[in-house]
Coordinates of C-alpha atoms and ligand atoms in Angstrom, one line a residue:
X133 CA 32.2 51.5 -17.6
X134 CA 32.1 53.7 -20.7
X135 CA 29.2 53.5 -23.2
X136 CA 31.3 51.9 -26.0
X137 CA 32.3 49.0 -23.6
X138 CA 28.6 48.4 -22.8
X139 CA 27.7 48.4 -26.5
X140 CA 30.5 45.9 -27.2
X141 CA 29.3 43.5 -24.4
X142 CA 25.8 43.7 -25.7
X143 CA 27.0 43.0 -29.3
X144 CA 29.1 40.0 -28.2
X145 CA 26.1 38.6 -26.3
X146 CA 23.8 39.1 -29.3
X147 CA 26.3 37.4 -31.7
X148 CA 26.9 34.5 -29.2
X149 CA 23.1 34.0 -28.9
X150 CA 22.5 34.0 -32.6
X151 CA 25.5 31.7 -33.2
X152 CA 24.0 29.3 -30.6
X153 CA 20.6 29.4 -32.3
X154 CA 22.2 28.8 -35.8
X155 CA 24.2 25.9 -34.3
X156 CA 21.1 24.4 -32.7
X157 CA 19.1 24.7 -35.9
X158 CA 21.9 23.3 -38.1
X159 CA 23.0 20.5 -35.8
X160 CA 21.6 17.3 -37.2
X161 CA 23.1 14.2 -35.8
X162 CA 20.6 12.2 -37.9
X163 CA 20.4 12.9 -41.6
X164 CA 17.5 10.7 -42.3
X165 CA 14.8 11.8 -39.8
X166 CA 11.2 11.4 -40.8
X167 CA 9.7 14.6 -42.2
X168 CA 8.0 16.9 -39.7
X169 CA 6.8 20.5 -39.3
X170 CA 9.4 23.3 -39.2
X171 CA 9.3 24.6 -35.6
X172 CA 10.7 27.8 -34.2
X173 CA 14.2 28.1 -32.7
X174 CA 14.1 27.2 -29.0
X175 CA 10.3 26.9 -28.7
X176 CA 9.9 24.4 -31.5
X177 CA 6.2 23.7 -32.4
X178 CA 4.8 24.9 -29.1
X179 CA 3.2 28.1 -30.6
X180 CA 1.3 25.7 -33.0
X181 CA -0.4 23.7 -30.2
X182 CA -3.8 24.8 -29.0
X183 CA -6.2 22.8 -26.8
X184 CA -7.1 19.7 -28.7
X185 CA -3.7 18.0 -28.9
X186 CA -4.9 15.1 -31.1
X187 CA -6.2 17.6 -33.8
X188 CA -3.1 19.8 -33.6
X189 CA -0.8 16.8 -33.9
X190 CA -2.9 15.5 -36.8
X191 CA -2.2 18.8 -38.6
X192 CA 1.5 18.9 -37.6
X193 CA 2.2 15.2 -38.2
X194 CA 0.9 14.5 -41.7
X195 CA 2.6 11.4 -43.1
X196 CA 5.3 9.7 -41.0
X197 CA 6.8 11.6 -38.1
X198 CA 7.9 10.7 -34.6
X199 CA 4.3 11.6 -34.0
X200 CA 3.0 8.4 -35.8
X201 CA -0.1 9.6 -37.7
X202 CA -0.8 6.7 -40.0
X203 CA -1.5 3.0 -39.5
X204 CA 1.4 2.1 -41.7
X205 CA 3.8 4.1 -39.4
X206 CA 2.3 2.6 -36.3
X207 CA 2.5 -1.0 -37.6
X208 CA 6.0 -0.5 -39.0
X209 CA 7.3 0.6 -35.6
X210 CA 5.2 -0.5 -32.6
X211 CA 4.1 -3.8 -34.1
X212 CA 7.1 -4.8 -36.3
X213 CA 9.8 -3.8 -33.7
X214 CA 7.6 -4.6 -30.7
X215 CA 10.4 -4.8 -28.1
X216 CA 12.4 -1.9 -29.5
X217 CA 9.4 0.4 -29.1
X218 CA 8.1 -1.1 -25.9
X219 CA 10.0 1.3 -23.5
X220 CA 8.3 4.2 -21.7
X221 CA 10.2 7.5 -21.2
X222 CA 10.4 9.1 -17.8
X223 CA 8.0 11.9 -18.7
X224 CA 7.9 14.9 -16.3
X225 CA 4.1 14.6 -15.8
X226 CA 4.3 10.9 -14.9
X227 CA 7.0 11.8 -12.4
X228 CA 4.4 14.0 -10.6
X229 CA 1.9 11.2 -10.2
X230 CA 4.2 8.2 -10.1
X231 CA 7.7 9.2 -9.1
X232 CA 9.1 5.7 -9.3
X233 CA 7.4 4.8 -12.6
X234 CA 5.8 1.7 -11.0
X235 CA 3.0 -0.3 -12.6
X236 CA 2.0 -1.9 -15.9
X237 CA 1.1 1.2 -17.9
X238 CA 3.9 3.5 -16.7
X239 CA 6.8 1.1 -16.1
X240 CA 9.9 1.1 -18.3
X241 CA 10.5 -2.1 -20.4
X242 CA 12.6 -4.1 -18.0
X243 CA 12.9 -7.6 -16.7
X244 CA 11.0 -6.6 -13.5
X245 CA 8.2 -5.0 -15.6
X246 CA 7.9 -8.1 -17.8
X247 CA 7.6 -10.3 -14.6
X248 CA 5.0 -8.0 -13.1
X249 CA 2.9 -7.8 -16.3
X250 CA 3.0 -11.6 -16.7
X251 CA 1.9 -12.0 -13.1
X252 CA -0.9 -9.4 -13.4
X253 CA -2.3 -11.1 -16.5
X254 CA -2.2 -14.5 -14.9
X255 CA -3.8 -13.2 -11.7
X256 CA -6.6 -11.3 -13.6
X257 CA -7.3 -14.3 -15.7
X258 CA -7.8 -16.6 -12.8
X259 CA -10.8 -14.5 -11.8
X260 CA -12.5 -14.9 -15.2
X261 CA -11.0 -11.8 -16.7
X262 CA -9.9 -13.4 -20.0
X263 CA -12.2 -16.4 -20.0
X264 CA -15.9 -16.9 -20.5
X265 CA -16.6 -17.2 -16.7
X266 CA -16.7 -13.4 -16.6
X267 CA -19.9 -13.7 -18.7
X268 CA -21.9 -14.8 -15.6
X269 CA -20.7 -11.8 -13.6
X270 CA -21.6 -9.4 -16.4
X271 CA -25.0 -11.0 -16.9
X272 CA -25.8 -10.7 -13.2
X273 CA -24.8 -7.0 -13.2
X274 CA -26.8 -6.4 -16.4
X275 CA -29.9 -7.9 -14.7
X276 CA -29.6 -5.3 -11.9
X277 CA -29.1 -2.5 -14.5
X278 CA -32.2 -3.6 -16.3
X279 CA -34.2 -3.5 -13.1
X280 CA -32.9 -0.1 -12.4
X281 CA -33.8 1.2 -15.9
X282 CA -37.3 -0.2 -15.5
X283 CA -37.8 2.2 -12.5
X284 CA -36.7 5.3 -14.5
X285 CA -39.1 8.0 -15.4
X286 CA -38.4 11.0 -17.7
X287 CA -35.0 11.9 -19.3
X288 CA -32.1 10.6 -17.4
X289 CA -28.2 10.6 -17.5
X290 CA -28.1 6.8 -17.8
X291 CA -24.3 6.7 -17.9
X292 CA -24.0 7.3 -14.2
X293 CA -25.5 3.8 -13.5
X294 CA -23.9 2.2 -16.5
X295 CA -20.5 3.4 -15.4
X296 CA -21.0 1.9 -11.9
X297 CA -22.3 -1.3 -13.5
X298 CA -19.2 -1.6 -15.8
X299 CA -16.9 -0.7 -12.9
X300 CA -18.4 -3.4 -10.7
X301 CA -17.1 -6.0 -13.1
X302 CA -13.6 -4.8 -12.3
X303 CA -14.2 -4.3 -8.5
X304 CA -15.5 -7.8 -8.3
X305 CA -12.3 -9.2 -10.0
X306 CA -10.0 -7.0 -7.8
X307 CA -11.8 -6.8 -4.4
X308 CA -14.9 -9.1 -4.6
X309 CA -17.0 -6.0 -4.1
X310 CA -19.8 -4.4 -6.1
X311 CA -21.4 -1.0 -5.5
X312 CA -25.0 0.2 -5.7
X313 CA -25.9 2.7 -8.4
X314 CA -26.5 5.4 -5.8
X315 CA -23.4 4.8 -3.7
X316 CA -22.1 8.4 -3.3
X317 CA -18.7 7.2 -2.0
X318 CA -18.0 5.2 -5.2
X319 CA -19.5 7.8 -7.4
X320 CA -17.0 10.2 -5.8
X321 CA -14.1 7.8 -6.6
X322 CA -15.2 7.6 -10.3
X323 CA -15.3 11.4 -10.4
X324 CA -11.8 11.5 -8.9
X325 CA -10.6 9.2 -11.6
X326 CA -12.1 11.3 -14.3
X327 CA -10.5 14.4 -12.8
X328 CA -7.2 12.6 -12.4
X329 CA -7.2 11.6 -16.1
X330 CA -8.0 15.1 -17.2
X331 CA -5.4 16.8 -15.0
X332 CA -2.7 14.3 -15.8
X333 CA -3.3 14.9 -19.5
X334 CA -3.1 18.7 -19.0
X335 CA 0.1 18.3 -17.0
X336 CA 1.5 16.3 -20.0
X337 CA 0.7 19.3 -22.2
X338 CA 2.2 21.8 -19.7
X339 CA 5.4 19.9 -18.9
X340 CA 6.4 17.6 -21.7
X341 CA 6.8 20.2 -24.5
X342 CA 8.4 22.9 -22.3
X343 CA 9.5 21.6 -18.9
X344 CA 10.4 25.1 -17.6
X345 CA 6.6 25.7 -17.4
X346 CA 6.7 23.5 -14.3
X347 CA 7.7 26.6 -12.3
X348 CA 4.7 28.7 -13.3
X349 CA 2.1 29.2 -10.5
X350 CA -0.9 27.6 -12.3
X351 CA 1.2 24.5 -13.2
X352 CA 2.4 24.2 -9.6
X353 CA -1.3 24.4 -8.5
X354 CA -2.2 21.7 -11.0
X355 CA 0.7 19.5 -9.8
X356 CA -0.5 19.9 -6.2
X357 CA -4.1 19.1 -7.2
X358 CA -3.2 16.0 -9.2
X359 CA -1.1 14.7 -6.3
X360 CA -4.1 15.2 -4.0
X361 CA -6.3 13.1 -6.5
X362 CA -3.5 10.5 -6.5
X363 CA -3.7 10.2 -2.7
X364 CA -7.4 10.0 -2.7
X365 CA -7.3 7.0 -5.1
X366 CA -4.5 5.3 -3.2
X367 CA -6.5 5.7 0.1
X368 CA -9.4 3.9 -1.7
X369 CA -7.1 1.1 -2.9
X370 CA -5.3 0.9 0.5
X371 CA -8.6 0.5 2.4
X372 CA -9.4 -2.6 0.3
X373 CA -5.9 -4.0 0.6
X374 CA -6.0 -3.6 4.4
X375 CA -9.4 -5.2 4.7
X376 CA -8.2 -8.1 2.7
X377 CA -5.0 -8.4 4.7
X378 CA -7.0 -8.5 7.9
X379 CA -9.2 -11.4 6.7
X380 CA -6.7 -13.3 4.6
X381 CA -7.0 -17.1 5.0
X382 CA -4.0 -19.3 3.9
X383 CA -4.9 -21.4 0.9
X384 CA -8.0 -19.3 0.1
X385 CA -7.8 -16.8 -2.8
X386 CA -10.9 -14.6 -3.2
X387 CA -9.8 -12.2 -5.8
X388 CA -6.8 -10.3 -7.4
X389 CA -5.8 -8.6 -4.1
X390 CA -5.6 -11.9 -2.3
X391 CA -3.5 -13.4 -5.1
X392 CA -0.9 -10.6 -4.7
X393 CA -1.0 -10.9 -0.8
X394 CA -0.4 -14.6 -1.0
X395 CA 2.4 -14.1 -3.5
X396 CA 4.3 -11.5 -1.6
X397 CA 3.8 -13.2 1.9
X398 CA 4.4 -11.4 5.1
X399 CA 7.9 -10.1 4.4
X400 CA 6.6 -8.6 1.1
X401 CA 9.2 -10.7 -0.9
X402 CA 8.1 -12.8 -3.8
X403 CA 10.1 -15.0 -6.2
X404 CA 8.2 -13.5 -9.1
X405 CA 7.6 -9.9 -8.0
X406 CA 10.8 -9.2 -6.0
X407 CA 10.3 -6.7 -3.1
X408 CA 6.7 -5.5 -3.4
X409 CA 6.1 -2.6 -1.2
X410 CA 2.6 -1.3 -0.4
X411 CA 3.4 1.7 -2.5
X412 CA 4.2 -0.5 -5.5
X413 CA 0.9 -2.4 -4.9
X414 CA -1.1 0.9 -5.0
X415 CA 0.6 2.0 -8.2
X416 CA 0.0 -1.4 -9.8
X417 CA -3.7 -1.1 -9.0
X418 CA -3.6 2.5 -10.2
X419 CA -2.1 1.4 -13.6
X420 CA -5.2 -0.4 -14.8
X421 CA -8.1 0.7 -12.6
X422 CA -8.6 4.0 -14.4
X423 CA -8.7 2.4 -17.8
X424 CA -11.2 -0.2 -16.6
X425 CA -13.5 2.2 -14.8
X426 CA -13.1 5.2 -17.1
X427 CA -12.0 4.3 -20.6
X428 CA -14.5 1.4 -21.0
X429 CA -17.5 3.3 -19.6
X430 CA -16.5 6.4 -21.6
X431 CA -16.6 4.2 -24.8
X432 CA -20.0 3.0 -23.8
X433 CA -21.1 6.6 -23.4
X434 CA -20.1 7.2 -27.0
X435 CA -21.8 4.0 -28.1
X436 CA -25.2 5.0 -26.6
X437 CA -24.8 8.5 -28.0
X438 CA -24.3 7.4 -31.6
X439 CA -26.9 4.7 -31.3
X440 CA -29.5 7.4 -30.5
X441 CA -28.1 10.0 -32.8
X442 CA -28.3 7.7 -35.7
X443 CA -31.7 6.0 -35.2
X444 CA -31.2 3.6 -38.1
X445 CA -28.4 2.1 -36.1
X446 CA -30.6 1.5 -33.1
X447 CA -33.2 -0.1 -35.3
X448 CA -30.7 -2.4 -37.1
X449 CA -29.1 -3.5 -33.9
X450 CA -32.5 -4.2 -32.3
X451 CA -33.5 -6.2 -35.4
X452 CA -30.4 -8.3 -35.1
X453 CA -31.0 -8.9 -31.4
X454 CA -34.6 -10.0 -32.1
X455 CA -33.4 -12.3 -34.9
X456 CA -30.5 -14.0 -33.1
X457 CA -31.4 -13.8 -29.4
X458 CA -35.1 -13.2 -29.1
X459 CA -36.5 -12.0 -25.8
X460 CA -36.7 -15.0 -23.6
X461 CA -33.0 -15.0 -22.5
X462 CA -30.2 -12.7 -21.8
X463 CA -27.5 -12.2 -24.6
X464 CA -24.4 -14.3 -24.2
X465 CA -21.0 -14.2 -25.7
X466 CA -21.7 -17.1 -28.0
X467 CA -24.2 -14.8 -29.9
X468 CA -21.4 -12.5 -31.0
X469 CA -20.5 -14.4 -34.2
X470 CA -24.0 -14.3 -35.4
X471 CA -24.3 -10.5 -34.9
X472 CA -21.9 -8.8 -37.3
X473 CA -23.8 -5.5 -37.5
X474 CA -23.8 -5.1 -33.7
X475 CA -20.1 -5.9 -33.5
X476 CA -19.5 -3.5 -36.4
X477 CA -21.3 -0.7 -34.5
X478 CA -19.1 -1.2 -31.5
X479 CA -16.0 -1.1 -33.7
X480 CA -17.2 2.0 -35.6
X481 CA -17.8 3.7 -32.2
X482 CA -14.2 3.0 -31.0
X483 CA -12.9 4.3 -34.4
X484 CA -15.1 7.3 -34.8
X485 CA -15.0 8.6 -31.2
X486 CA -11.3 8.3 -30.8
X487 CA -11.8 7.5 -27.1
X488 CA -8.1 7.2 -26.5
X489 CA -7.0 9.8 -29.0
X490 CA -3.2 9.8 -28.2
X491 CA -1.4 6.7 -27.2
X492 CA 0.8 6.9 -24.1
X493 CA 4.3 7.9 -25.1
X494 CA 6.7 5.1 -26.0
X495 CA 10.4 5.3 -26.3
X496 CA 12.7 3.8 -29.0
X497 CA 15.5 1.6 -27.4
X498 CA 17.9 1.7 -30.4
X499 CA 18.3 3.6 -33.7
X500 CA 15.7 1.9 -36.0
X501 CA 14.8 2.1 -39.7
X502 CA 11.1 2.6 -40.1
X503 CA 9.7 3.0 -43.7
X504 CA 13.1 4.2 -44.9
X505 CA 13.6 6.8 -42.1
X506 CA 15.7 6.6 -38.9
X507 CA 14.0 6.8 -35.6
X508 CA 16.8 7.7 -33.2
X509 CA 17.5 5.8 -30.0
X510 CA 15.8 7.3 -26.9
X511 CA 13.4 9.5 -28.9
X512 CA 9.8 9.8 -27.7
X513 CA 7.3 8.1 -30.0
X514 CA 3.7 9.1 -29.9
X515 CA 1.0 7.3 -31.9
X516 CA -1.8 9.7 -32.7
X517 CA -4.6 7.1 -32.8
X518 CA -7.1 9.8 -33.6
X519 CA -5.2 10.6 -36.8
X520 CA -4.9 6.9 -37.7
X521 CA -8.7 6.5 -37.3
X522 CA -9.5 9.7 -39.2
X523 CA -7.0 9.2 -42.1
X524 CA -8.9 9.8 -45.4
X525 CA -6.4 7.6 -47.2
X526 CA -7.1 4.6 -45.1
X527 CA -10.9 5.1 -44.5
X528 CA -12.2 7.1 -47.5
X529 CA -14.9 8.8 -45.5
X530 CA -13.6 8.9 -41.9
X531 CA -15.9 11.7 -40.8
X532 CA -19.0 9.6 -41.5
X533 CA -20.3 7.2 -38.8
X534 CA -20.8 4.0 -40.9
X535 CA -20.7 0.6 -39.1
X536 CA -21.1 -1.1 -42.5
X537 CA -17.5 -0.3 -43.2
X538 CA -16.6 -3.3 -41.0
X539 CA -18.8 -5.6 -43.1
X540 CA -18.2 -7.3 -46.4
X541 CA -20.8 -7.5 -49.2
X542 CA -22.4 -10.6 -47.6
X543 CA -22.6 -8.8 -44.3
X544 CA -19.8 -10.7 -42.6
X545 CA -17.7 -8.9 -40.0
X546 CA -14.3 -7.8 -41.4
X547 CA -11.4 -6.1 -39.8
X548 CA -9.4 -3.2 -41.2
X549 CA -5.7 -2.8 -41.0
X550 CA -6.0 0.8 -39.8
X551 CA -8.3 -0.2 -36.9
X552 CA -6.3 -0.1 -33.6
X553 CA -8.2 1.5 -30.7
X554 CA -6.3 -0.7 -28.2
X555 CA -3.0 0.1 -29.9
X556 CA -0.6 -2.6 -31.2
X557 CA 2.6 -4.3 -30.1
X558 CA 4.2 -5.2 -26.8
X559 CA 2.4 -2.5 -24.8
X560 CA -1.0 -2.9 -26.3
X561 CA -4.0 -2.8 -24.0
X562 CA -4.2 -5.5 -21.4
X563 CA -8.0 -5.1 -21.0
X564 CA -9.0 -5.4 -24.7
X565 CA -10.8 -8.8 -24.3
X566 CA -12.6 -7.7 -21.1
X567 CA -13.7 -4.4 -22.6
X568 CA -15.1 -6.2 -25.8
X569 CA -17.0 -8.7 -23.7
X570 CA -18.5 -5.9 -21.5
X571 CA -19.6 -3.8 -24.5
X572 CA -21.3 -6.6 -26.2
X573 CA -23.2 -8.0 -23.2
X574 CA -24.2 -4.6 -21.7
X575 CA -25.1 -3.0 -25.1
X576 CA -27.2 -5.9 -26.4
X577 CA -29.0 -6.5 -23.0
X578 CA -30.1 -2.8 -22.9
X579 CA -31.2 -2.6 -26.5
X580 CA -33.0 -6.0 -26.1
X581 CA -35.4 -4.4 -23.5
X582 CA -35.4 -0.7 -24.2
X583 CA -35.5 1.9 -26.9
X584 CA -33.6 5.1 -26.2
X585 CA -34.3 8.6 -27.5
X586 CA -33.3 12.2 -26.8
X587 CA -35.7 14.5 -25.0
X588 CA -37.9 16.1 -27.7
X589 CA -37.8 19.6 -26.3
X590 CA -33.9 19.9 -26.3
X591 CA -31.3 20.5 -29.0
X592 CA -29.3 17.4 -30.0
X593 CA -26.2 16.8 -27.9
X594 CA -22.8 17.7 -29.4
X595 CA -20.6 14.9 -30.9
X596 CA -17.4 16.8 -30.1
X597 CA -15.3 15.2 -27.4
X598 CA -13.5 17.0 -24.5
X599 CA -9.8 16.3 -24.7
X600 CA -8.0 14.4 -21.9
X601 CA -6.4 11.0 -21.8
X602 CA -9.8 9.8 -22.9
X603 CA -11.8 11.9 -25.3
X604 CA -15.1 12.4 -23.4
X605 CA -18.6 12.8 -24.8
X606 CA -20.3 15.7 -23.0
X607 CA -23.1 14.7 -20.5
X608 CA -26.4 14.0 -22.1
X609 CA -29.8 12.7 -21.0
X610 CA -31.9 10.0 -22.7
X611 CA -35.5 8.9 -22.4
X612 CA -35.7 5.1 -21.7
X613 CA -38.7 3.4 -23.0
X614 CA -39.6 -0.3 -22.5
X615 CA -39.9 -1.9 -25.9
X616 CA -43.4 -2.5 -27.0
X617 CA -42.5 -4.0 -30.4
X618 CA -41.4 -7.3 -28.7
Ligands
HEM1359 C1 -12.6 0.6 -24.6 C2 -11.8 0.4 -23.6 C3 -10.3 0.5 -23.6 C4 -9.5 1.1 -24.6 C5 -9.9 1.9 -25.9 C6 -8.1 1.0 -24.2 C7 -7.0 1.5 -24.9 C8 -5.7 1.4 -24.4 C9 -4.6 1.9 -25.1 C10 -4.7 2.7 -26.5 C11 -3.5 1.6 -24.4 C12 -2.1 2.0 -24.7 C13 -1.3 1.0 -25.4 C14 0.1 1.4 -25.8 O1 0.8 2.1 -25.0 O2 0.6 1.1 -26.9 C15 -3.9 0.8 -23.3 C16 -3.1 0.3 -22.3 C17 -3.5 -0.4 -21.3 N1 -4.8 -0.7 -20.9 FE1 -6.5 -0.3 -22.0 N2 -8.1 0.3 -23.0 C18 -9.4 0.0 -22.6 C19 -9.8 -0.7 -21.6 C20 -9.0 -1.3 -20.6 C21 -9.5 -2.1 -19.5 C22 -10.9 -2.5 -19.2 C23 -8.3 -2.4 -18.8 C24 -8.4 -3.2 -17.5 C25 -7.7 -4.1 -17.2 C26 -7.2 -1.8 -19.5 C27 -5.9 -1.9 -19.1 C28 -4.8 -1.4 -19.7 C29 -3.4 -1.5 -19.3 C30 -2.9 -2.2 -18.0 C31 -2.6 -0.9 -20.2 C32 -1.0 -0.8 -20.3 C33 -0.4 -2.0 -21.1 C34 1.1 -1.9 -21.2 O3 1.7 -0.8 -21.0 O4 1.7 -3.0 -21.4 N3 -7.6 -1.1 -20.6 N4 -5.3 0.7 -23.3

């Protein structure tokens, strides 16, 4: 081939490539898309993303975008058009950990999913999940936690035992089983869940914005590791299910697992759940167990951290406890209404910490007009709950920890339209009521008996979270002192 021919081929290739890029940039099937950042050809906004996705998206997604960054945008889509925005896309990172997209949190919005969610809520409720009978279980667990705290000497990472105590509420509902605070096997499972949440979130970053990255060696390694964590969790669930199957008595329902086993019968067919393979069962447990034993305790870790970091808060909560509950009985749920400051502190913690910074991705089922813009069918919609909770327009001083923002002039508890830590709409959190009950009872029972402080000889812990599905407070130790001002 002569040199001039080679040059012509290269020129044609360059012109074709540039034409393709110009065509891609100019091709706009929708004229009325929400405003968004100007990305680069082919790679879009990837070069603008660093490690803390919720902060990057907050910068990129000012105003309305398909990254929903304001409460108005979230309400006008996820809440107003609940069923239109209730679908979940088949994201590549979920495909790694849940290839059939089974389970409440990952499943697409279908008739099967609706039946399964209805069944799950009903089954969880019958074990006190949504009702006040859960109160007794939480109080029993808290009594054990208090005994444990009384034996502590010197600075301690109290969250290890608090996490197990809060997880026990869920394992009692699911498996009729509680674990001791030094149970290494269960501590290992909790650690596995933490790593699973972190690695799955990292896979989302790796794969969703540029799927070709799935072939890179370190992403392949992460996929393999995340599958290994998945298996470990499913082995844990499977051992409980097998134990229940072996001891199942007709007409006797001990817990959630028994409810499902009775429902599906021996041929694994149910009128409500259809064919329910063991695999499906594992993924169903997997779809709410991590939230219950990770998100709720992680929120509690933030709550204790802020309580000690802002000593006025600890004093005010203790004063309210002394006033309303006293010291001769454990706190109960009926005390909640009379304790607005304590409730406001819990709410401010969920806002300020941004414990679930980015909502799981939703998918729009049809072209929809939202606040005057078109959200196209099948597009991924991500609510940046961090941005919603740190929007200066909505909150005035979002970077200040101030529980009083949830109280009116008379001190009554008030809500705020931009407050949505459990998300809103058809896919909002199934565990909201349980989590709120746990926070109130565990928090008030601990502050009723103990005062917490940071070890005097160490620097104050950081308030910056580590990014994952949940934003985690770094480990910290507290001194636990029995209250003498009682
Ligand atoms: C402070 C604690 C918790 C927070 C902040 C939280 C937050 C959330 C958020 C933001 C979502 C996503 C909603 C959406 O996609 O729009 C969610 C979904 C979900 N949560 Fe929680 N959660 C918490 C505790 C729990 C607990 C204790 C459970 C246990 C049962 C649970 C079970 C679920 C389930 C099953 C879903 C999926 C719902 C669906 O897709 O329909 N969560 N949660």
